[in-house]
Amino acid sequence: MMMMTLTTPVTQNNLTVLALHPTHATLLDQTALPATVQYVEIHTPQAMAEAIQTMIVRGAPAIGIAGAFGIVLSARIALKATDSTEAFHQHILADAQLLRKSRPTAVNLMWAVDRMLAYLATLLIAETPLAEIVEKLATEALAIHEEDLQANYAMGRFGAELLPENARIHTHCNAGALATAGHGTALGVVREAFAQGKCSMVYADETRPRLQGGKLTTWELVQAGIPVTLVCDGMSGHMMQKGMVDAVIVGADRIASNGDAANKIGTYNLALAAKAHGVPFYVAAPSSTFDFSLASGQEIPIEEREADEVLGLDGNRYAPEGVRVYNPGFDVTPAHCIAGIITEKGVIFPPFLENLKTLLG
Amino acid sequence: MMMMTLTTPVTQNNLTVLALHPTHATLLDQTALPATVQYVEIHTPQAMAEAIQTMIVRGAPAIGIAGAFGIVLSARIALKATDSTEAFHQHILADAQLLRKSRPTAVNLMWAVDRMLAYLATLLIAETPLAEIVEKLATEALAIHEEDLQANYAMGRFGAELLPENARIHTHCNAGALATAGHGTALGVVREAFAQGKCSMVYADETRPRLQGGKLTTWELVQAGIPVTLVCDGMSGHMMQKGMVDAVIVGADRIASNGDAANKIGTYNLALAAKAHGVPFYVAAPSSTFDFSLASGQEIPIEEREADEVLGLDGNRYAPEGVRVYNPGFDVTPAHCIAGIITEKGVIFPPFLENLKTLLG
């Protein structure tokens, strides 16, 4: 991986989270924000898998796009390595396995990789020349990127309709431009509501242990000129008790058929606080986040991450020796806590099982 | 204030949180733990108020004792400054005001200062010589210290009876030896349960922003040889959903007549998770924590602290410029979330209003 540090600050208008170039992909390095704006050049699917694993790129829709870009990089390398269609296919399938395994919880990654593989299979069946296949895979990956951006604009419009005037919106982790092709899912709704004059404050949970809320959501909203207040993850119950919050909007990494939604660890505690105080809790996620193979959220695999993330902050350990750590990366908010799921096709209300099928077919 | 760094590590057996000496008081510096074990010498009530405010000493019972020690320091200084009974009294009353205001939420501070002032008044009415008053105030302050220790042992015994075998106990902040004269309130129950072979694991919320759970509870339990697992504040809902927790035990900073209990920010979110999953949520607090002048927890003043605590960790800022902060130090867990309040006189079960009066009368 190569690092490129920008000399000019990135503003909202020219923020690019992921880009595909003729020889490589670039990722905005989210582990360096908000202190440093730098891009990482990714030349191989192996480097892409590592970037996903180490959270240089993170956010369910963004890692889906990153996975698709990884398949393109794989195809380009395979084209140079072999003339055999079979070897070309096997090369890409092996890299696809690596990419799929880089993070287990967000299904968008598997969805995007599988979409690329399915398209590859149709091109191979049609006996498309390998060089042309590589071009077409790049076009498909860029289509996934563009569709995600358009889905976010649509979610923004649908979601904003749900909000009252002067809404004070609580969110967790980062489901913003940085987690997607741009605009964001939960923060896409915030952006649209703010543009309509309907959002007066965003409360951002800092989101321990990786602080995506404190580092990324705050940075992104400050850039956009949207008022944002940073709070610790344990404050939401108190704030709702004090009547400070009108709605919660979060993203999702995987949604089961019954509406149970996996998202960054801490989301479920926020949902419980919202439920206890009658504050509507919305999930904003593109349809690529749904996993209809799962009956309920209990089946969603939950990634466990390194102890170091909890023992300290940014590599500075604060906890004493001799302590154990439990560090699940995600939790599952049961459908009964969710007032509505905002998708690019519209808002799905309970009962989710029936209404999901109607809207998403 | 003077710093004394110990050359030998403090073990559980010789841990002294607060001590009163002929010329000064010493406090174990809790802002330096777990990295460094050092004691701070306190010679004036002003220095004591500052130590309370900056959390060199923290925990409701401990700051009560610190307040009582502060009155003794005040009386000693007054004795040197004046022969006038009136001036002596006014000097102490002024310092008492300062001590009372050093932190607003924990009522034990006001309780202990007021107990010292009431005793002072009786001694003055009895025309006790001023030098003798100073001696008697020191004896009273040491009695408060000793009573707190004995109360913790009693709470430990009452609380341990509530727990199942092999209990996995979730706690928040530090309600341990470090928050009291010794042994601890919530962690006093843990210590007793562990001694009886009934506690198999303690889950310690790290307790942002000041990390008392991650720094103090973990350190204290590692020292005691009790298994402890550090988790982030947003993980409790997920853990209870997975059936990992048998009981929650926390301390309290002030309990209203109806049983509503103020404690470190984040406690209420933990209580909501416990309630949603049928996990019993216990508060362990000495009777000095009750404020019968308040009908409900809504009347408990909630301290707001500096933005810096939330913007970073240990003075290392991570959040971007331009973000606002909300930093309440405490929250109120409503009585309906509390399965029982463990006091030194026994366990109080709902309905609290009646049962509190019966037990504490």
Coordinates of C-alpha atoms in Angstrom, one line a residue, chain A residues 34 201 203 206 208-209 211 214-215 218-219 222 227-239 241-242 244 265-270 272-273 276-277 298 302 309-314 316 318-328 330-334, chain B residues 34 201 203 206 208-209 211 214-215 218-219 222 227-239 241-242 244 265-270 272-273 276-277 298 300 302 310-314 316 318-328 330-334:
Chain A
P34 CA -9.7 13.5 11.6
M201 CA -28.8 19.2 16.1
Y203 CA -25.9 14.0 18.7
E206 CA -18.4 8.6 20.2
R208 CA -16.1 3.0 21.6
P209 CA -13.8 1.3 21.0
L211 CA -14.5 6.1 18.0
G214 CA -16.2 10.9 17.7
K215 CA -13.7 10.9 14.8
T218 CA -18.2 14.7 13.9
W219 CA -15.6 15.5 11.2
V222 CA -18.5 19.9 10.9
P227 CA -24.4 21.3 14.1
V228 CA -23.0 18.3 15.9
T229 CA -22.6 17.5 19.6
L230 CA -20.3 14.7 20.7
V231 CA -21.5 12.5 23.6
C232 CA -20.2 9.3 25.2
D233 CA -22.1 6.1 24.4
G234 CA -23.5 5.8 27.9
M235 CA -25.3 9.2 27.8
S236 CA -28.2 8.5 25.5
G237 CA -30.6 7.2 28.2
H238 CA -30.1 10.3 30.3
M239 CA -30.5 12.6 27.3
Q241 CA -35.0 11.1 29.9
K242 CA -34.4 14.9 29.6
M244 CA -33.3 16.1 24.3
I265 CA -21.6 -2.4 18.9
G266 CA -23.5 0.0 21.1
T267 CA -26.4 0.4 18.7
Y268 CA -28.6 -1.9 20.7
N269 CA -28.1 0.0 23.9
L270 CA -29.2 3.2 22.0
L272 CA -33.2 0.2 24.2
A273 CA -33.0 3.8 25.5
A276 CA -37.9 3.1 26.8
H277 CA -38.6 6.8 26.0
Q298 CA -29.6 -14.4 15.9
I302 CA -20.7 -11.1 15.0
E309 CA -9.0 -1.7 20.8
V310 CA -10.7 -1.8 24.3
L311 CA -7.6 -1.7 26.5
G312 CA -6.7 1.8 25.2
L313 CA -7.2 4.4 22.6
D314 CA -5.2 4.9 19.4
N316 CA -2.1 4.2 24.1
Y318 CA -4.7 2.8 29.8
A319 CA -5.9 -0.4 31.4
P320 CA -3.8 -2.4 33.9
E321 CA -2.1 -5.7 33.3
G322 CA -4.1 -8.8 34.1
V323 CA -7.5 -7.7 32.8
R324 CA -9.4 -9.7 30.2
V325 CA -11.3 -8.1 27.3
Y326 CA -14.5 -8.9 25.4
N327 CA -14.7 -7.0 22.1
P328 CA -17.7 -7.8 19.9
F330 CA -21.4 -5.5 16.3
D331 CA -24.7 -6.1 18.0
V332 CA -28.2 -7.0 16.8
T333 CA -31.1 -4.7 17.4
P334 CA -34.3 -6.7 17.4
Chain B
P34 CA -3.4 2.4 37.3
M201 CA -16.7 -13.1 36.5
Y203 CA -17.7 -7.4 33.7
E206 CA -14.9 1.2 31.0
R208 CA -16.4 7.0 29.6
P209 CA -15.4 9.7 29.7
L211 CA -12.7 5.5 32.5
G214 CA -11.3 0.6 32.9
K215 CA -8.7 2.2 35.2
T218 CA -10.1 -3.4 36.7
W219 CA -7.0 -2.5 38.8
V222 CA -6.8 -7.7 39.5
P227 CA -11.5 -12.4 37.4
V228 CA -12.4 -9.2 35.6
T229 CA -13.3 -8.5 31.9
L230 CA -13.2 -5.0 30.6
V231 CA -15.9 -4.0 28.1
C232 CA -17.0 -0.8 26.5
D233 CA -20.1 1.0 27.8
G234 CA -22.2 0.1 24.7
M235 CA -21.7 -3.6 25.0
S236 CA -24.0 -4.5 27.9
G237 CA -27.2 -4.9 25.8
H238 CA -25.5 -7.3 23.5
M239 CA -24.0 -9.3 26.4
Q241 CA -28.9 -10.7 24.9
K242 CA -26.3 -13.4 24.8
M244 CA -23.6 -13.5 29.7
I265 CA -23.3 8.6 33.7
G266 CA -24.0 5.4 31.7
T267 CA -25.6 3.6 34.7
Y268 CA -29.1 4.2 33.4
N269 CA -28.3 2.7 30.0
L270 CA -27.0 -0.4 31.8
L272 CA -32.3 -0.3 30.7
A273 CA -30.4 -3.2 29.2
A276 CA -35.1 -5.5 28.9
H277 CA -33.4 -8.8 29.6
Q298 CA -35.8 14.4 39.0
I300 CA -31.2 15.5 42.0
I302 CA -26.6 16.6 37.8
V310 CA -15.2 13.8 26.1
L311 CA -13.1 15.3 23.3
G312 CA -10.2 13.0 24.1
L313 CA -8.7 10.7 26.7
D314 CA -6.1 11.6 29.3
N316 CA -5.0 13.6 24.2
Y318 CA -9.0 13.0 19.3
A319 CA -12.1 14.8 18.1
P320 CA -12.0 17.4 15.4
E321 CA -12.3 21.2 15.8
G322 CA -15.8 22.7 15.6
V323 CA -17.7 20.0 17.5
R324 CA -19.8 20.7 20.6
V325 CA -19.9 18.5 23.7
Y326 CA -22.5 17.5 26.3
N327 CA -20.9 16.0 29.4
P328 CA -23.3 15.2 32.3
F330 CA -24.3 11.4 36.3
D331 CA -27.7 10.0 35.4
V332 CA -30.7 8.9 37.3
T333 CA -31.9 5.3 37.2
P334 CA -35.6 5.3 38.0

